[in-house]
Amino acid sequence: MLTSPGESRTLSCALVHDINPRRGRSNLSDLGRVGGMSKYGSLRVTDAEGRDHVFALGGTAAVLPDGIKVGRRIPAHKYWLVRILEIWGRDPPAFGAASGQRGAQDIWVNVNWYYSPADAAHSVAGFKASHCAQYERIYSNHAEVISALTFDDAPHPFHPPPPAVFFTRYFLDTSASPTSPCEMLSYATSPKREMACICGTPYDLNETSALHVMHMCPCPRCRRFHHACCLLERGHWTPTTHPLVRLAASPDTDELPPFWRPANTPIVRGAAFARLGITGNTRAVVAARRSVYAALHNGTRPPCAWDAHLDLAALIVDSSVPALILAETGEALVRMCPECKGPI
């Protein structure tokens, strides 16, 4: 079924099980001129159970791998992922009653591929697939035209991503040689900024050891995560009696006011905190600290409902963060940033 003309119109088709879904085309340059096809803004695919799946331009879709027949169920992490760039289909006259479902063969989608970690390792020297999670994918500029019949479902983004939801944190440029992965960041940064730990190892989302929990330095010049074990092994720590630590605490009390406690929580991430997800507690702690900064800046008392907008569950991590104790004195240690030398 076709709706009104224009980029917003939707093309519908039903999955046909006797069609090879992996029959591809090298490009779309001649589809409009020779193939008589038109562009569409979205695609509605009806599966064997009669359920509709709508795919729109710019959206992400799960695609059946090569050799897998339409209708066969496979584990979720085995699906291929694509981002939809263009949707092409036959003009309305091609979908008459006489054509039946054969018209579904003439629906083609121009996509960019999300590489699996194993595929990226074949393209990038030194890239370790073992450092990626099972549902992690690497977005690329590898474009290809595929049949709409391979589309199965549309993954939905979550924040933070649950364990069984696809996500991406790298971009792979397949047009350059040699290729190298570049982290996709939400803010502008210098190309020289180091994003990995001082050990040079990226964030391993599969490591559940508490010693591999990563601590973030919130200093604007740093904003970098480091493994707890790396900070300890390389001597980036100081006793709690260090002048920097004494300045950061009140000499009159060891107990922080309730309003301050969430802001005093370390910013951490790691598989050791299963309930926090892969992103850790960064968002919650930053929100708590901004509340404290706002109160101090304005010279006002904390509001009665100061914790209403905070995710307090994400701020309770003290019992999960391994304490560092100096063996000689039994004194607690504080982790220090290798760059700005501030406590983290």
Short mmCIF file of C-alpha atoms in Angstrom, two decimals:
data_model
loop_
_atom_site.label_atom_id
_atom_site.label_comp_id
_atom_site.label_asym_id
_atom_site.label_seq_id
_atom_site.Cartn_x
_atom_site.Cartn_y
_atom_site.Cartn_z
CA MET A 1 0.00 0.00 0.00
CA LEU A 2 1.31 3.45 -0.92
CA THR A 3 0.25 6.68 0.73
CA SER A 4 0.52 10.28 -0.47
CA PRO A 5 3.50 11.18 -2.67
CA GLY A 6 6.62 12.87 -1.32
CA GLU A 7 9.44 12.00 1.03
CA SER A 8 7.00 11.21 3.87
CA ARG A 9 5.12 8.46 2.04
CA THR A 10 5.31 4.89 3.27
CA LEU A 11 5.95 1.75 1.23
CA SER A 12 4.44 -1.52 2.49
CA CYS A 13 5.33 -5.10 1.72
CA ALA A 14 4.86 -8.59 3.07
CA LEU A 15 7.74 -10.98 3.70
CA VAL A 16 7.96 -13.64 1.00
CA HIS A 17 9.68 -16.83 2.10
CA ASP A 18 10.58 -18.16 -1.35
CA ILE A 19 12.72 -15.12 -2.24
CA ASN A 20 16.45 -14.92 -1.66
CA PRO A 21 16.70 -11.99 0.79
CA ARG A 22 20.42 -11.45 0.25
CA ARG A 23 20.21 -10.51 -3.42
CA GLY A 24 21.91 -7.13 -3.38
CA ARG A 25 22.69 -4.27 -5.73
CA SER A 26 25.94 -2.37 -5.98
CA ASN A 27 24.34 1.09 -6.14
CA LEU A 28 21.09 3.01 -6.50
CA SER A 29 22.18 5.45 -9.17
CA ASP A 30 20.08 3.91 -11.94
CA LEU A 31 17.01 2.76 -9.98
CA GLY A 32 15.06 5.94 -10.64
CA ARG A 33 16.15 6.42 -14.23
CA VAL A 34 16.19 2.81 -15.46
CA GLY A 35 14.40 0.81 -12.78
CA GLY A 36 11.41 3.11 -12.52
CA MET A 37 11.72 3.36 -8.74
CA SER A 38 10.90 6.24 -6.41
CA LYS A 39 12.16 7.31 -3.00
CA TYR A 40 10.09 6.77 0.13
CA GLY A 41 10.31 8.09 3.67
CA SER A 42 9.55 4.85 5.48
CA LEU A 43 8.95 1.17 4.97
CA ARG A 44 6.34 -1.02 6.65
CA VAL A 45 7.11 -4.73 6.68
CA THR A 46 4.48 -7.27 7.72
CA ASP A 47 5.87 -10.47 9.20
CA ALA A 48 4.46 -14.00 9.06
CA GLU A 49 2.39 -13.37 12.23
CA GLY A 50 0.77 -10.30 10.69
CA ARG A 51 2.67 -7.80 12.82
CA ASP A 52 3.83 -4.55 11.24
CA HIS A 53 7.38 -3.23 11.61
CA VAL A 54 7.96 0.35 10.43
CA PHE A 55 11.44 1.46 9.35
CA ALA A 56 12.12 5.15 8.69
CA LEU A 57 15.01 7.10 7.20
CA GLY A 58 17.82 7.50 9.72
CA GLY A 59 16.54 4.60 11.81
CA THR A 60 18.33 1.41 12.81
CA ALA A 61 17.20 -2.04 11.71
CA ALA A 62 18.14 -5.61 12.53
CA VAL A 63 18.93 -7.60 9.38
CA LEU A 64 19.00 -11.34 8.86
CA PRO A 65 22.57 -12.61 8.33
CA ASP A 66 23.63 -14.12 5.04
CA GLY A 67 22.31 -17.66 4.64
CA ILE A 68 19.50 -17.30 7.19
CA LYS A 69 16.04 -17.80 5.71
CA VAL A 70 13.26 -15.34 6.43
CA GLY A 71 11.18 -16.55 9.37
CA ARG A 72 13.94 -18.44 11.14
CA ARG A 73 14.61 -17.29 14.69
CA ILE A 74 18.21 -16.74 15.76
CA PRO A 75 19.84 -15.38 18.95
CA ALA A 76 19.47 -11.60 19.16
CA HIS A 77 23.21 -10.88 19.20
CA LYS A 78 23.68 -12.70 15.87
CA TYR A 79 21.62 -10.19 13.88
CA TRP A 80 23.36 -7.71 11.61
CA LEU A 81 22.58 -4.04 12.19
CA VAL A 82 22.20 -1.26 9.63
CA ARG A 83 21.28 2.42 9.54
CA ILE A 84 18.76 3.37 6.85
CA LEU A 85 19.93 6.03 4.38
CA GLU A 86 17.45 5.68 1.48
CA ILE A 87 14.37 3.61 0.65
CA TRP A 88 13.52 2.86 -2.98
CA GLY A 89 10.48 1.08 -4.41
CA ARG A 90 8.39 0.65 -7.53
CA ASP A 91 5.87 3.29 -8.45
CA PRO A 92 2.23 2.52 -7.51
CA PRO A 93 1.27 0.92 -10.88
CA ALA A 94 3.81 -1.83 -10.27
CA PHE A 95 1.84 -3.03 -7.25
CA GLY A 96 -1.39 -4.08 -8.92
CA ALA A 97 -3.49 -7.03 -7.93
CA ALA A 98 -1.96 -9.13 -10.69
CA SER A 99 1.53 -8.74 -9.29
CA GLY A 100 0.63 -10.19 -5.90
CA GLN A 101 3.57 -10.30 -3.51
CA ARG A 102 6.20 -10.30 -6.22
CA GLY A 103 6.41 -6.54 -5.85
CA ALA A 104 8.17 -7.02 -2.53
CA GLN A 105 11.24 -8.04 -4.50
CA ASP A 106 11.52 -4.48 -5.78
CA ILE A 107 11.95 -2.71 -2.46
CA TRP A 108 15.57 -1.77 -1.83
CA VAL A 109 17.23 0.07 1.02
CA ASN A 110 20.53 1.93 0.98
CA VAL A 111 22.21 1.38 4.37
CA ASN A 112 25.36 1.93 6.38
CA TRP A 113 26.58 -1.14 8.23
CA TYR A 114 27.31 -1.57 11.92
CA TYR A 115 30.33 -3.86 12.16
CA SER A 116 30.53 -6.56 14.79
CA PRO A 117 33.71 -6.48 16.92
CA ALA A 118 34.98 -9.58 15.09
CA ASP A 119 34.44 -7.93 11.68
CA ALA A 120 36.16 -4.74 12.83
CA ALA A 121 39.16 -6.76 14.01
CA HIS A 122 39.63 -8.00 10.44
CA SER A 123 39.68 -4.41 9.14
CA VAL A 124 41.68 -2.64 11.85
CA ALA A 125 45.11 -3.86 12.87
CA GLY A 126 45.41 -4.12 16.63
CA PHE A 127 41.68 -3.86 17.31
CA LYS A 128 40.77 -6.40 19.99
CA ALA A 129 37.26 -7.79 19.73
CA SER A 130 37.62 -9.16 23.25
CA HIS A 131 37.45 -5.59 24.59
CA CYS A 132 33.92 -5.18 23.23
CA ALA A 133 30.65 -6.39 24.70
CA GLN A 134 28.42 -9.01 23.10
CA TYR A 135 25.88 -6.45 21.92
CA GLU A 136 28.38 -3.77 20.95
CA ARG A 137 28.62 -2.71 17.31
CA ILE A 138 30.95 -0.32 15.46
CA TYR A 139 29.18 2.15 13.18
CA SER A 140 30.85 2.53 9.76
CA ASN A 141 30.50 4.40 6.47
CA HIS A 142 30.38 1.10 4.59
CA ALA A 143 27.28 1.62 2.41
CA GLU A 144 25.40 -1.10 0.57
CA VAL A 145 22.01 -1.67 -1.02
CA ILE A 146 20.03 -4.58 0.44
CA SER A 147 16.57 -6.05 0.05
CA ALA A 148 13.82 -4.92 2.40
CA LEU A 149 12.98 -8.60 2.91
CA THR A 150 15.99 -8.99 5.19
CA PHE A 151 14.62 -6.52 7.75
CA ASP A 152 13.46 -8.17 10.95
CA ASP A 153 13.02 -5.59 13.73
CA ALA A 154 14.00 -2.11 14.84
CA PRO A 155 16.23 -1.98 17.95
CA HIS A 156 15.27 0.82 20.34
CA PRO A 157 17.87 2.94 22.20
CA PHE A 158 17.90 3.04 26.01
CA HIS A 159 19.83 5.14 28.52
CA PRO A 160 21.68 3.48 30.02
CA PRO A 161 21.58 0.45 27.70
CA PRO A 162 20.41 -2.76 29.41
CA PRO A 163 22.65 -5.84 29.00
CA ALA A 164 20.81 -7.22 25.94
CA VAL A 165 20.44 -4.03 23.87
CA PHE A 166 22.72 -3.10 20.96
CA PHE A 167 24.86 0.00 21.37
CA THR A 168 27.86 1.64 19.71
CA ARG A 169 30.78 3.79 20.86
CA TYR A 170 33.17 3.68 17.86
CA PHE A 171 33.09 4.79 14.24
CA LEU A 172 34.95 2.84 11.55
CA ASP A 173 36.01 4.71 8.41
CA THR A 174 36.14 2.04 5.71
CA SER A 175 37.24 4.48 3.01
CA ALA A 176 40.63 5.26 4.54
CA SER A 177 43.73 3.08 4.61
CA PRO A 178 44.94 2.09 7.08
CA THR A 179 41.73 2.25 9.10
CA SER A 180 41.50 3.04 12.76
CA PRO A 181 38.54 3.31 15.17
CA CYS A 182 37.58 6.77 16.43
CA GLU A 183 35.41 7.19 19.51
CA MET A 184 32.03 8.86 18.94
CA LEU A 185 31.84 11.62 21.55
CA SER A 186 28.99 13.90 22.57
CA TYR A 187 31.27 16.93 22.87
CA ALA A 188 34.08 18.50 20.85
CA THR A 189 37.50 17.28 21.84
CA SER A 190 41.09 17.54 20.74
CA PRO A 191 42.30 14.66 18.53
CA LYS A 192 45.16 14.26 21.01
CA ARG A 193 42.87 13.64 24.00
CA GLU A 194 43.46 10.18 25.45
CA MET A 195 40.24 8.36 26.25
CA ALA A 196 41.65 5.04 27.51
CA CYS A 197 43.15 4.28 30.89
CA ILE A 198 46.85 4.98 31.54
CA CYS A 199 47.43 1.30 30.75
CA GLY A 200 46.24 1.97 27.18
CA THR A 201 43.40 -0.55 27.44
CA PRO A 202 39.89 0.65 26.51
CA TYR A 203 36.85 0.12 28.69
CA ASP A 204 36.20 -3.63 28.87
CA LEU A 205 32.48 -4.09 29.39
CA ASN A 206 32.89 -7.81 30.14
CA GLU A 207 35.30 -7.42 33.09
CA THR A 208 33.43 -7.98 36.37
CA SER A 209 36.40 -7.68 38.75
CA ALA A 210 36.01 -4.92 41.34
CA LEU A 211 39.69 -4.01 40.85
CA HIS A 212 38.94 -3.20 37.20
CA VAL A 213 36.24 -0.68 38.10
CA MET A 214 37.07 2.56 36.31
CA HIS A 215 37.20 5.88 38.19
CA MET A 216 36.67 9.17 36.40
CA CYS A 217 38.47 12.43 37.07
CA PRO A 218 35.81 15.15 36.58
CA CYS A 219 38.37 17.90 35.95
CA PRO A 220 37.51 19.57 32.59
CA ARG A 221 41.10 19.10 31.47
CA CYS A 222 40.95 15.35 32.14
CA ARG A 223 37.48 13.74 32.09
CA ARG A 224 39.21 10.43 31.77
CA PHE A 225 38.53 7.02 33.33
CA HIS A 226 41.26 4.87 34.89
CA HIS A 227 41.18 1.33 36.29
CA ALA A 228 41.39 1.17 40.07
CA CYS A 229 44.17 -1.43 39.87
CA CYS A 230 46.20 0.71 37.43
CA LEU A 231 46.07 3.71 39.75
CA LEU A 232 47.23 1.56 42.64
CA GLU A 233 50.00 -0.27 40.78
CA ARG A 234 51.44 2.95 39.33
CA GLY A 235 51.44 4.82 42.63
CA HIS A 236 48.62 7.25 41.85
CA TRP A 237 47.26 7.35 45.38
CA THR A 238 47.78 9.29 48.60
CA PRO A 239 46.99 8.74 52.31
CA THR A 240 43.84 10.36 53.67
CA THR A 241 46.10 12.61 55.78
CA HIS A 242 47.48 14.26 52.64
CA PRO A 243 46.90 18.08 52.67
CA LEU A 244 44.77 17.89 49.52
CA VAL A 245 42.40 15.46 51.20
CA ARG A 246 42.25 17.47 54.45
CA LEU A 247 41.27 20.58 52.50
CA ALA A 248 38.41 18.69 50.86
CA ALA A 249 36.87 17.64 54.21
CA SER A 250 35.50 19.47 57.23
CA PRO A 251 37.75 19.26 60.32
CA ASP A 252 34.68 19.35 62.60
CA THR A 253 32.88 16.23 61.47
CA ASP A 254 33.53 12.97 59.69
CA GLU A 255 29.91 12.64 58.60
CA LEU A 256 28.76 14.57 55.54
CA PRO A 257 25.29 16.17 55.55
CA PRO A 258 22.70 14.17 53.56
CA PHE A 259 22.65 16.82 50.84
CA TRP A 260 26.40 16.42 50.30
CA ARG A 261 26.73 12.64 50.39
CA PRO A 262 25.51 11.90 46.84
CA ALA A 263 27.85 14.56 45.46
CA ASN A 264 30.75 12.94 47.34
CA THR A 265 30.19 9.61 45.58
CA PRO A 266 33.02 8.60 43.22
CA ILE A 267 32.21 8.54 39.51
CA VAL A 268 32.66 4.93 38.46
CA ARG A 269 31.69 2.47 35.77
CA GLY A 270 32.28 -1.21 35.20
CA ALA A 271 30.57 -4.59 34.92
CA ALA A 272 30.98 -4.98 38.68
CA PHE A 273 27.97 -2.64 38.98
CA ALA A 274 25.42 -4.68 37.07
CA ARG A 275 22.47 -2.53 38.19
CA LEU A 276 24.10 0.66 36.89
CA GLY A 277 24.50 -0.56 33.32
CA ILE A 278 27.58 -0.03 31.20
CA THR A 279 27.54 3.77 31.60
CA GLY A 280 27.99 3.68 35.37
CA ASN A 281 26.80 6.43 37.69
CA THR A 282 28.27 9.43 35.86
CA ARG A 283 24.92 11.01 35.08
CA ALA A 284 23.59 10.64 38.63
CA VAL A 285 26.71 11.92 40.38
CA VAL A 286 27.06 14.91 38.05
CA ALA A 287 23.42 15.85 38.74
CA ALA A 288 24.05 15.62 42.49
CA ARG A 289 27.19 17.77 42.29
CA ARG A 290 25.45 20.40 40.19
CA SER A 291 22.76 20.66 42.86
CA VAL A 292 25.41 21.30 45.50
CA TYR A 293 27.24 23.82 43.32
CA ALA A 294 23.99 25.69 42.63
CA ALA A 295 23.19 25.93 46.35
CA LEU A 296 26.68 27.18 47.19
CA HIS A 297 26.70 29.67 44.33
CA ASN A 298 23.31 31.11 45.22
CA GLY A 299 23.98 31.09 48.96
CA THR A 300 20.72 29.27 49.63
CA ARG A 301 19.76 26.28 51.74
CA PRO A 302 19.13 22.99 49.95
CA PRO A 303 15.50 22.59 48.87
CA CYS A 304 13.34 20.23 50.90
CA ALA A 305 12.94 17.90 47.92
CA TRP A 306 16.61 18.11 46.91
CA ASP A 307 16.71 14.40 46.07
CA ALA A 308 13.54 14.33 43.93
CA HIS A 309 15.41 14.57 40.62
CA LEU A 310 18.36 12.37 41.63
CA ASP A 311 18.74 8.66 40.92
CA LEU A 312 19.74 7.73 44.46
CA ALA A 313 19.98 4.03 43.60
CA ALA A 314 22.79 4.85 41.17
CA LEU A 315 24.64 6.78 43.87
CA ILE A 316 24.98 3.93 46.37
CA VAL A 317 28.21 2.34 45.21
CA ASP A 318 30.50 2.77 48.22
CA SER A 319 30.08 -0.85 49.30
CA SER A 320 31.01 -2.07 45.83
CA VAL A 321 34.14 0.06 45.40
CA PRO A 322 37.11 -1.79 46.95
CA ALA A 323 38.74 0.19 49.75
CA LEU A 324 42.47 0.86 49.47
CA ILE A 325 44.30 0.32 52.76
CA LEU A 326 47.97 1.04 53.43
CA ALA A 327 49.32 -2.23 54.84
CA GLU A 328 51.91 -0.59 57.12
CA THR A 329 49.53 1.75 58.93
CA GLY A 330 46.04 0.50 58.07
CA GLU A 331 45.25 3.96 56.75
CA ALA A 332 42.78 4.38 53.91
CA LEU A 333 44.13 5.62 50.59
CA VAL A 334 42.63 8.03 48.09
CA ARG A 335 43.03 7.53 44.34
CA MET A 336 44.70 10.40 42.49
CA CYS A 337 44.36 11.48 38.87
CA PRO A 338 47.59 10.79 36.93
CA GLU A 339 47.13 14.04 34.96
CA CYS A 340 45.87 16.82 37.23
CA LYS A 341 46.97 15.06 40.47
CA GLY A 342 43.59 15.72 42.06
CA PRO A 343 41.71 13.13 44.17
CA ILE A 344 39.20 10.99 42.30
#
